[in-house]
């Protein structure tokens, strides 16, 4: 009997989270490999609202890959474009917006996100992140002699800033579906606490 009831409980959690969100955006932040792109898309599906990944949107408007943008124009230009894209996307809520790892670190972009949505930091340990990112080589910031040490340096610098997000959800070695449930529960809890903006 419990199994038969489980899908009902799951859908009502999504409905509660959707109601809690209203017209606001749900914005995923966190380091490379935390699961922003993958979990963000699944959360949007659960909430039945549109999903957009800012890196994907940047690649679409620039007709270049992120790696090409970094190589041709450098990180400051990429950050300026990222800020403009995020500013535009935040205006069309409700949406789930998965940002690239550096977006929330940029003062201007962070301010825009704080104004335009509920931010969720997917927080993960170094070994989990490393395990996930070292399987692919499309992230320009990790093209260094010791990418794991680079990731650790980024962690040390960025974690206090990610901590400013409205919600923190731990992204450990748990199933993606469990991550989705944990994010939805955190959104509902925030609303219940009366702290939803
Ligand atoms: N909870 C999870 N369990 C297993 N693999 C995961 C989990 N979360 C993310 N991943 C995997 O880690 C990799 C990085 O995820 P991604 O969403 O691209 O991270 P980000 O956008 O934060 O850099 C992908 O291959 C994704 O499938
Ligand atoms: O951490 C960062 O500064 C970056 C993270 C990347 O996105 P993911 O976090 O989705 O990998 C991408 O935006 C770019 O390579 C820069
Ligand atoms: Mg991503």
Coordinates of N, CA and C and ligand atoms in Angstrom, one line a residue:
X1 N 0.8 -1.2 0.0 CA 0.0 0.0 0.0 C 0.9 1.3 0.0
X2 N 1.9 1.2 0.7 CA 2.8 2.4 0.8 C 3.3 2.8 -0.6
X3 N 3.7 1.7 -1.4 CA 4.2 2.0 -2.7 C 3.2 2.7 -3.6
X4 N 1.9 2.3 -3.4 CA 0.9 2.9 -4.3 C 0.6 4.3 -3.9
X5 N 0.9 4.6 -2.7 CA 0.7 6.0 -2.2 C 1.8 7.0 -2.6
X6 N 3.0 6.4 -2.8 CA 4.2 7.2 -3.0 C 4.1 8.2 -4.1
X7 N 3.6 7.9 -5.3 CA 3.6 8.9 -6.4 C 2.7 10.1 -6.0
X8 N 1.6 9.8 -5.2 CA 0.7 10.9 -4.8 C 1.4 11.9 -4.0
X9 N 2.2 11.3 -3.0 CA 3.0 12.2 -2.1 C 4.0 13.0 -2.9
X10 N 4.7 12.4 -3.9 CA 5.7 13.1 -4.7 C 5.1 14.2 -5.5
X11 N 3.9 13.9 -6.1 CA 3.3 15.0 -6.9 C 2.8 16.1 -6.0
X12 N 2.4 15.8 -4.8 CA 1.9 16.9 -4.0 C 3.0 17.8 -3.5
X13 N 4.2 17.2 -3.3 CA 5.4 18.0 -3.0 C 5.7 19.0 -4.1
X14 N 5.7 18.5 -5.3 CA 6.0 19.4 -6.5 C 4.9 20.5 -6.6
X15 N 3.7 20.2 -6.3 CA 2.6 21.2 -6.4 C 2.8 22.2 -5.3
X16 N 3.2 21.8 -4.1 CA 3.4 22.7 -3.0 C 4.6 23.6 -3.3
X17 N 5.6 23.1 -3.9 CA 6.8 23.9 -4.3 C 6.4 24.9 -5.4
X18 N 5.6 24.4 -6.3 CA 5.2 25.3 -7.4 C 4.4 26.5 -6.9
X19 N 3.5 26.2 -5.9 CA 2.7 27.2 -5.3 C 3.5 28.2 -4.5
X20 N 4.5 27.6 -3.8 CA 5.4 28.5 -3.0 C 6.2 29.4 -3.9
X21 N 6.6 29.0 -5.1 CA 7.4 29.8 -6.0 C 6.6 30.9 -6.6
X22 N 5.4 30.7 -6.9 CA 4.6 31.8 -7.5 C 5.2 32.2 -8.8
X23 N 5.4 33.5 -9.0 CA 6.0 34.0 -10.3 C 7.6 34.1 -10.2
X24 N 8.1 33.7 -9.0 CA 9.5 33.9 -8.9 C 10.3 32.8 -9.6
X25 N 11.6 33.1 -9.9 CA 12.5 32.1 -10.5 C 13.2 31.3 -9.4
X26 N 13.5 30.1 -9.8 CA 14.4 29.3 -8.9 C 15.7 29.2 -9.6
X27 N 16.7 29.7 -8.9 CA 18.0 29.9 -9.6 C 19.1 29.0 -8.9
X28 N 19.7 28.1 -9.7 CA 20.7 27.2 -9.1 C 22.1 27.8 -9.2
X29 N 22.8 27.8 -8.1 CA 24.2 28.3 -8.1 C 25.1 27.3 -7.4
X30 N 26.4 27.4 -7.6 CA 27.3 26.4 -7.0 C 28.4 26.1 -8.0
X31 N 29.4 25.4 -7.4 CA 30.6 25.1 -8.2 C 30.4 24.1 -9.4
X32 N 31.3 24.1 -10.3 CA 31.3 23.2 -11.4 C 31.2 21.8 -10.9
X33 N 30.2 21.0 -11.5 CA 30.1 19.6 -11.1 C 29.0 19.4 -10.0
X34 N 28.5 20.5 -9.4 CA 27.5 20.4 -8.3 C 26.2 19.8 -8.8
X35 N 25.9 19.9 -10.1 CA 24.7 19.3 -10.6 C 23.6 20.4 -11.0
X36 N 24.1 21.6 -11.1 CA 23.1 22.7 -11.4 C 22.3 22.4 -12.7
X37 N 23.1 22.1 -13.8 CA 22.4 21.9 -15.1 C 21.5 20.7 -15.1
X38 N 22.0 19.6 -14.6 CA 21.2 18.3 -14.6 C 20.0 18.4 -13.6
X39 N 20.3 18.8 -12.4 CA 19.2 18.8 -11.4 C 18.2 19.9 -11.7
X40 N 18.7 21.0 -12.1 CA 17.8 22.2 -12.5 C 16.8 21.7 -13.5
X41 N 17.3 21.0 -14.5 CA 16.3 20.6 -15.6 C 15.3 19.6 -15.0
X42 N 15.7 18.7 -14.1 CA 14.7 17.8 -13.5 C 13.8 18.5 -12.6
X43 N 14.2 19.5 -11.9 CA 13.4 20.3 -11.0 C 12.3 21.0 -11.8
X44 N 12.8 21.6 -12.9 CA 11.8 22.3 -13.8 C 10.7 21.4 -14.3
X45 N 11.1 20.2 -14.7 CA 10.2 19.2 -15.2 C 9.2 18.9 -14.1
X46 N 9.7 18.7 -12.8 CA 8.8 18.3 -11.7 C 7.8 19.5 -11.4
X47 N 8.3 20.7 -11.6 CA 7.4 21.9 -11.3 C 6.6 22.3 -12.5
X48 N 6.8 21.7 -13.7 CA 6.1 22.0 -14.9 C 6.3 23.5 -15.3
X49 N 7.5 24.0 -15.1 CA 7.8 25.4 -15.6 C 9.0 25.3 -16.5
X50 N 9.3 26.3 -17.3 CA 10.4 26.3 -18.2 C 11.8 26.2 -17.5
X51 N 12.7 25.6 -18.2 CA 14.1 25.5 -17.7 C 15.0 26.2 -18.7
X52 N 16.0 26.9 -18.2 CA 17.0 27.5 -19.0 C 18.4 27.4 -18.3
X53 N 19.4 27.0 -19.0 CA 20.7 26.9 -18.5 C 21.5 28.1 -19.1
X54 N 22.1 28.9 -18.2 CA 22.6 30.2 -18.7 C 23.8 29.9 -19.7
X55 N 24.6 28.9 -19.4 CA 25.7 28.6 -20.4 C 25.1 28.2 -21.7
X56 N 24.0 27.5 -21.8 CA 23.4 27.1 -23.0 C 22.9 28.3 -23.7
X57 N 22.3 29.2 -23.0 CA 21.7 30.4 -23.6 C 22.9 31.3 -24.1
X58 N 24.0 31.4 -23.4 CA 25.1 32.2 -23.8 C 25.7 31.6 -25.1
X59 N 25.8 30.3 -25.2 CA 26.3 29.6 -26.4 C 25.3 29.9 -27.6
X60 N 24.0 29.9 -27.3 CA 23.1 30.2 -28.3 C 23.2 31.6 -28.9
X61 N 23.3 32.6 -28.0 CA 23.3 34.0 -28.5 C 24.6 34.3 -29.1
X62 N 25.7 33.7 -28.6 CA 27.0 34.1 -29.2 C 27.4 33.2 -30.3
X63 N 26.7 32.1 -30.5 CA 27.0 31.0 -31.5 C 28.5 30.6 -31.3
X64 N 28.9 30.5 -30.1 CA 30.2 30.0 -29.7 C 30.1 29.1 -28.5
X65 N 31.0 28.2 -28.3 CA 31.0 27.4 -27.1 C 31.6 28.3 -26.0
X66 N 31.4 27.9 -24.7 CA 31.9 28.6 -23.6 C 33.5 28.6 -23.7
X67 N 34.0 27.5 -24.1 CA 35.5 27.4 -24.2 C 36.0 28.4 -25.3
X68 N 35.2 28.5 -26.4 CA 35.6 29.4 -27.5 C 35.5 30.9 -27.0
X69 N 34.5 31.2 -26.3 CA 34.3 32.5 -25.7 C 35.4 32.9 -24.8
X70 N 35.8 32.0 -23.9 CA 36.9 32.3 -23.0 C 38.2 32.5 -23.8
X71 N 38.4 31.7 -24.8 CA 39.7 31.7 -25.6 C 39.7 33.0 -26.5
X72 N 38.6 33.4 -27.1 CA 38.6 34.5 -28.0 C 38.5 35.9 -27.3
X73 N 37.7 35.9 -26.2 CA 37.4 37.2 -25.6 C 37.8 37.4 -24.2
X74 N 38.1 36.2 -23.5 CA 38.6 36.3 -22.1 C 37.4 36.2 -21.1
X75 N 37.8 36.0 -19.9 CA 36.8 35.8 -18.9 C 36.0 37.1 -18.6
X76 N 36.6 38.3 -18.5 CA 35.8 39.5 -18.2 C 34.6 39.7 -19.2
X77 N 34.9 39.4 -20.5 CA 33.8 39.6 -21.5 C 32.7 38.5 -21.3
X78 N 33.2 37.3 -21.0 CA 32.2 36.2 -20.7 C 31.3 36.6 -19.6
X79 N 31.9 37.2 -18.5 CA 31.1 37.6 -17.3 C 30.1 38.7 -17.7
X80 N 30.5 39.6 -18.5 CA 29.6 40.7 -18.9 C 28.4 40.1 -19.7
X81 N 28.7 39.2 -20.6 CA 27.6 38.6 -21.4 C 26.7 37.8 -20.4
X82 N 27.4 37.0 -19.5 CA 26.6 36.2 -18.6 C 25.6 37.1 -17.8
X83 N 26.1 38.2 -17.3 CA 25.3 39.1 -16.5 C 24.1 39.6 -17.3
X84 N 24.3 40.0 -18.6 CA 23.3 40.5 -19.4 C 22.2 39.4 -19.7
X85 N 22.7 38.2 -20.0 CA 21.8 37.1 -20.3 C 20.9 36.8 -19.0
X86 N 21.6 36.7 -17.9 CA 20.9 36.4 -16.6 C 19.8 37.5 -16.3
X87 N 20.2 38.7 -16.5 CA 19.3 39.9 -16.3 C 18.0 39.7 -17.1
X88 N 18.2 39.3 -18.4 CA 17.1 39.1 -19.3 C 16.2 37.9 -18.8
X89 N 16.9 36.8 -18.5 CA 16.2 35.6 -18.2 C 15.4 35.7 -16.9
X90 N 15.9 36.5 -15.9 CA 15.2 36.7 -14.6 C 13.9 37.4 -14.8
X91 N 13.8 38.2 -15.9 CA 12.6 39.0 -16.1 C 11.4 38.2 -16.6
X92 N 11.6 36.9 -17.0 CA 10.5 36.1 -17.6 C 10.0 35.0 -16.7
X93 N 10.1 35.2 -15.3 CA 9.7 34.1 -14.5 C 8.2 33.7 -14.5
X94 N 7.8 32.6 -14.0 CA 8.6 31.7 -13.2 C 9.4 30.7 -14.2
X95 N 10.7 30.5 -13.8 CA 11.5 29.7 -14.6 C 12.5 29.0 -13.6
X96 N 13.0 27.9 -14.0 CA 14.2 27.4 -13.3 C 15.4 27.8 -14.1
X97 N 16.3 28.5 -13.5 CA 17.5 29.0 -14.2 C 18.8 28.4 -13.6
X98 N 19.5 27.6 -14.3 CA 20.8 27.0 -13.8 C 21.9 27.9 -14.3
X99 N 22.6 28.5 -13.4 CA 23.7 29.4 -13.8 C 25.0 28.6 -13.9
X100 N 26.0 29.2 -14.6 CA 27.4 28.7 -14.5 C 28.0 29.0 -13.2
X101 N 29.0 28.2 -12.8 CA 29.6 28.3 -11.4 C 30.1 29.7 -11.0
X102 N 30.5 30.5 -12.0 CA 31.0 31.8 -11.6 C 30.0 33.0 -11.5
X103 N 28.8 32.7 -12.0 CA 27.8 33.7 -12.1 C 27.5 34.4 -10.7
X104 N 27.2 33.7 -9.7 CA 26.8 34.2 -8.4 C 28.0 34.9 -7.7
X105 N 29.2 34.7 -8.2 CA 30.4 35.3 -7.6 C 30.6 36.7 -8.1
X106 N 30.0 37.0 -9.3 CA 30.1 38.3 -9.8 C 29.1 39.2 -9.1
X107 N 29.6 40.3 -8.5 CA 28.8 41.1 -7.6 C 27.5 41.6 -8.3
X108 N 27.6 42.0 -9.5 CA 26.4 42.5 -10.3 C 25.4 41.4 -10.5
X109 N 25.9 40.3 -11.0 CA 25.0 39.1 -11.3 C 24.3 38.6 -10.0
X110 N 25.1 38.6 -8.9 CA 24.5 38.1 -7.6 C 23.4 39.0 -7.2
X111 N 23.6 40.3 -7.3 CA 22.6 41.3 -6.9 C 21.3 41.0 -7.8
X112 N 21.5 40.8 -9.1 CA 20.3 40.6 -9.9 C 19.6 39.3 -9.5
X113 N 20.3 38.3 -9.2 CA 19.7 37.0 -8.8 C 19.0 37.1 -7.5
X114 N 19.6 37.9 -6.5 CA 18.9 38.1 -5.3 C 17.6 38.8 -5.4
X115 N 17.6 39.7 -6.4 CA 16.3 40.5 -6.6 C 15.3 39.7 -7.4
X116 N 15.8 38.8 -8.3 CA 14.8 38.2 -9.2 C 14.5 36.7 -9.0
X117 N 14.9 36.2 -7.9 CA 14.5 34.8 -7.7 C 14.9 34.2 -6.4
X118 N 14.6 33.0 -6.2 CA 15.0 32.2 -5.0 C 16.3 31.5 -5.4
X119 N 17.4 31.7 -4.7 CA 18.6 31.0 -5.1 C 18.8 29.7 -4.3
X120 N 19.3 28.7 -5.0 CA 19.6 27.4 -4.3 C 21.1 27.1 -4.6
X121 N 21.8 27.0 -3.5 CA 23.2 26.6 -3.7 C 23.3 25.0 -3.5
X122 N 23.7 24.4 -4.6 CA 24.0 23.0 -4.5 C 25.4 22.8 -4.0
X123 N 25.5 22.4 -2.8 CA 26.8 22.3 -2.1 C 27.4 20.9 -2.2
X124 N 28.7 20.8 -2.6 CA 29.2 19.5 -2.6 C 30.7 19.5 -2.2
X125 N 31.2 18.3 -1.8 CA 32.6 18.2 -1.3 C 33.5 18.1 -2.5
X126 N 34.7 18.4 -2.3 CA 35.7 18.4 -3.4 C 35.8 17.1 -4.2
X127 N 35.8 16.0 -3.4 CA 36.0 14.7 -4.1 C 34.8 14.4 -5.0
X128 N 33.6 14.8 -4.6 CA 32.4 14.5 -5.4 C 32.5 15.4 -6.7
X129 N 32.8 16.6 -6.5 CA 32.9 17.6 -7.6 C 34.0 17.1 -8.6
X130 N 35.1 16.7 -8.1 CA 36.2 16.3 -8.9 C 35.9 15.0 -9.7
X131 N 35.2 14.1 -9.0 CA 34.8 12.8 -9.7 C 33.9 13.2 -10.9
X132 N 33.1 14.2 -10.7 CA 32.1 14.5 -11.8 C 32.8 15.3 -12.9
X133 N 33.6 16.3 -12.6 CA 34.1 17.2 -13.6 C 35.3 16.6 -14.4
X134 N 36.0 15.6 -13.8 CA 37.2 15.2 -14.5 C 36.9 14.2 -15.6
X135 N 35.6 13.9 -15.8 CA 35.2 13.0 -16.9 C 35.0 13.8 -18.2
X136 N 34.9 15.1 -18.1 CA 34.8 15.9 -19.3 C 35.8 17.1 -19.3
X137 N 36.1 17.6 -20.5 CA 37.1 18.6 -20.5 C 36.7 19.9 -21.2
X138 N 35.4 20.3 -21.0 CA 34.9 21.5 -21.7 C 34.9 22.7 -20.8
X139 N 35.4 22.6 -19.6 CA 35.4 23.7 -18.7 C 36.7 24.5 -18.7
X140 N 36.8 25.7 -19.3 CA 38.0 26.3 -19.5 C 38.8 26.6 -18.2
X141 N 38.1 26.9 -17.1 CA 38.8 27.3 -15.9 C 39.6 26.1 -15.3
X142 N 39.3 24.9 -15.8 CA 40.0 23.7 -15.2 C 41.1 23.2 -16.1
X143 N 41.4 24.0 -17.1 CA 42.5 23.6 -18.0 C 43.8 24.1 -17.4
X144 N 44.2 23.6 -16.3 CA 45.4 24.0 -15.6 C 46.3 22.8 -15.4
X145 N 47.4 23.0 -14.8 CA 48.3 21.8 -14.6 C 47.8 20.9 -13.6
X146 N 47.1 21.5 -12.5 CA 46.5 20.6 -11.5 C 45.1 21.1 -11.3
X147 N 44.2 20.5 -12.1 CA 42.8 21.0 -12.1 C 42.1 20.7 -10.7
X148 N 42.5 19.7 -10.1 CA 41.8 19.4 -8.8 C 42.2 20.5 -7.7
X149 N 43.5 20.9 -7.8 CA 43.9 22.0 -6.9 C 43.2 23.3 -7.3
X150 N 43.0 23.5 -8.6 CA 42.3 24.7 -9.0 C 40.9 24.7 -8.5
X151 N 40.2 23.5 -8.6 CA 38.9 23.4 -8.1 C 38.8 23.7 -6.6
X152 N 39.8 23.2 -5.9 CA 39.9 23.4 -4.4 C 40.1 24.9 -4.1
X153 N 40.9 25.6 -4.9 CA 41.1 27.1 -4.7 C 39.8 27.8 -4.9
X154 N 39.1 27.4 -6.0 CA 37.8 28.0 -6.3 C 36.8 27.8 -5.2
X155 N 36.9 26.6 -4.6 CA 36.0 26.3 -3.5 C 36.2 27.2 -2.3
X156 N 37.5 27.4 -2.0 CA 37.9 28.2 -0.8 C 37.4 29.6 -1.0
X157 N 37.6 30.1 -2.2 CA 37.2 31.5 -2.5 C 35.7 31.7 -2.6
X158 N 35.0 30.7 -3.2 CA 33.6 30.9 -3.6 C 32.6 30.4 -2.5
X159 N 33.0 29.5 -1.7 CA 31.9 28.9 -0.8 C 31.3 29.9 0.1
X160 N 32.1 30.9 0.7 CA 31.5 31.9 1.5 C 30.5 32.7 0.8
X161 N 30.7 32.9 -0.5 CA 29.8 33.7 -1.4 C 28.5 32.9 -1.7
X162 N 28.7 31.7 -2.1 CA 27.5 30.8 -2.4 C 26.6 30.7 -1.2
X163 N 27.3 30.8 0.0 CA 26.5 30.7 1.3 C 25.5 31.8 1.4
X164 N 25.6 32.9 0.6 CA 24.6 33.9 0.6 C 23.3 33.5 -0.1
X165 N 23.2 32.4 -0.7 CA 22.0 31.9 -1.4 C 20.9 31.7 -0.4
X166 N 19.6 31.8 -0.9 CA 18.5 31.7 0.0 C 18.4 30.2 0.6
X167 N 18.8 29.3 -0.2 CA 18.7 27.9 0.2 C 20.0 27.2 -0.1
X168 N 20.4 26.2 0.8 CA 21.5 25.3 0.5 C 21.0 23.9 0.6
X169 N 21.3 23.2 -0.5 CA 21.0 21.8 -0.6 C 22.3 21.0 -0.8
X170 N 22.5 20.0 0.0 CA 23.8 19.3 -0.1 C 23.7 18.3 -1.3
X171 N 24.7 18.4 -2.1 CA 24.7 17.5 -3.3 C 25.8 16.5 -3.2
X172 N 25.5 15.4 -2.4 CA 26.5 14.4 -2.2 C 26.2 13.2 -3.2
X173 N 26.7 12.1 -2.8 CA 26.5 10.9 -3.7 C 25.1 10.3 -3.4
X174 N 24.1 11.1 -3.8 CA 22.7 10.6 -3.7 C 22.1 10.6 -5.1
X175 N 21.1 9.8 -5.3 CA 20.4 9.8 -6.6 C 19.9 11.1 -7.0
X176 N 19.9 11.3 -8.3 CA 19.4 12.6 -8.8 C 18.0 12.9 -8.4
X177 N 17.2 11.8 -8.4 CA 15.7 12.0 -8.0 C 15.6 12.4 -6.5
X178 N 16.6 11.9 -5.7 CA 16.6 12.4 -4.3 C 17.0 13.8 -4.2
X179 N 17.9 14.3 -5.1 CA 18.3 15.7 -5.1 C 17.0 16.5 -5.4
X180 N 16.3 16.1 -6.4 CA 15.1 16.8 -6.8 C 14.1 17.0 -5.6
X181 N 13.9 15.9 -4.9 CA 13.0 15.9 -3.8 C 13.5 16.9 -2.7
X182 N 14.9 16.8 -2.5 CA 15.4 17.7 -1.5 C 15.3 19.1 -1.8
X183 N 15.5 19.4 -3.1 CA 15.3 20.9 -3.5 C 13.9 21.3 -3.3
X184 N 12.9 20.5 -3.8 CA 11.5 20.9 -3.7 C 11.1 21.0 -2.2
X185 N 11.6 20.1 -1.4 CA 11.3 20.2 0.1 C 11.9 21.5 0.7
X186 N 13.1 21.9 0.2 CA 13.7 23.1 0.7 C 12.9 24.4 0.3
X187 N 12.4 24.3 -0.9 CA 11.5 25.5 -1.4 C 10.3 25.6 -0.5
X188 N 9.7 24.4 -0.3 CA 8.4 24.4 0.5 C 8.7 24.9 2.0
X189 N 9.8 24.4 2.5 CA 10.2 24.8 3.9 C 10.4 26.3 4.0
X190 N 11.1 26.8 3.0 CA 11.4 28.3 3.0 C 10.1 29.1 3.0
X191 N 9.1 28.6 2.2 CA 7.8 29.3 2.2 C 7.1 29.2 3.5
X192 N 7.2 28.0 4.1 CA 6.5 27.8 5.4 C 7.1 28.6 6.5
X193 N 8.4 28.9 6.4 CA 9.0 29.7 7.4 C 8.7 31.2 7.2
X194 N 8.0 31.4 6.1 CA 7.6 32.8 5.8 C 8.7 33.7 5.3
X195 N 9.8 33.0 4.8 CA 10.9 33.8 4.4 C 11.0 33.9 2.9
X196 N 10.0 33.3 2.2 CA 10.0 33.5 0.7 C 9.9 34.9 0.4
X197 N 10.7 35.4 -0.6 CA 10.7 36.8 -0.9 C 9.4 37.2 -1.7
Ligands
LIG1 N1 23.3 13.5 -7.8 C1 24.0 13.1 -8.8 N2 24.3 11.8 -9.0 C2 25.1 11.4 -10.0 N3 25.6 12.2 -10.9 C3 25.3 13.5 -10.8 C4 24.5 14.0 -9.8 N4 24.4 15.4 -9.9 C5 25.1 15.6 -11.1 N5 25.7 14.5 -11.6 C6 26.5 14.5 -12.8 O1 27.6 15.3 -12.6 C7 28.0 15.9 -13.9 C8 28.0 17.4 -13.7 O2 26.7 17.9 -13.6 P1 26.2 19.3 -14.1 O3 24.7 19.3 -13.9 O4 26.7 19.5 -15.5 O5 26.9 20.2 -13.1 P2 27.1 21.8 -13.1 O6 26.1 22.4 -14.1 O7 26.8 22.2 -11.7 O8 28.5 22.1 -13.5 C9 27.0 15.4 -14.9 O9 27.6 14.3 -15.6 C10 25.8 14.9 -14.1 O10 25.1 13.9 -14.7
LIG2 O1 32.7 28.2 -12.4 C1 32.9 28.9 -13.4 O2 33.4 30.0 -13.4 C2 32.3 28.4 -14.7 C3 31.4 27.3 -14.7 C4 30.9 26.8 -15.9 O3 29.5 26.3 -15.7 P1 29.2 25.0 -14.8 O4 29.3 25.4 -13.4 O5 27.8 24.6 -15.1 O6 30.2 23.9 -15.2 C5 30.9 27.8 -17.1 O7 30.0 28.8 -16.8 C6 32.2 28.3 -17.3 O8 33.1 27.3 -17.6 C7 32.8 29.0 -16.0
LIG3 MG1 26.2 23.6 -15.8

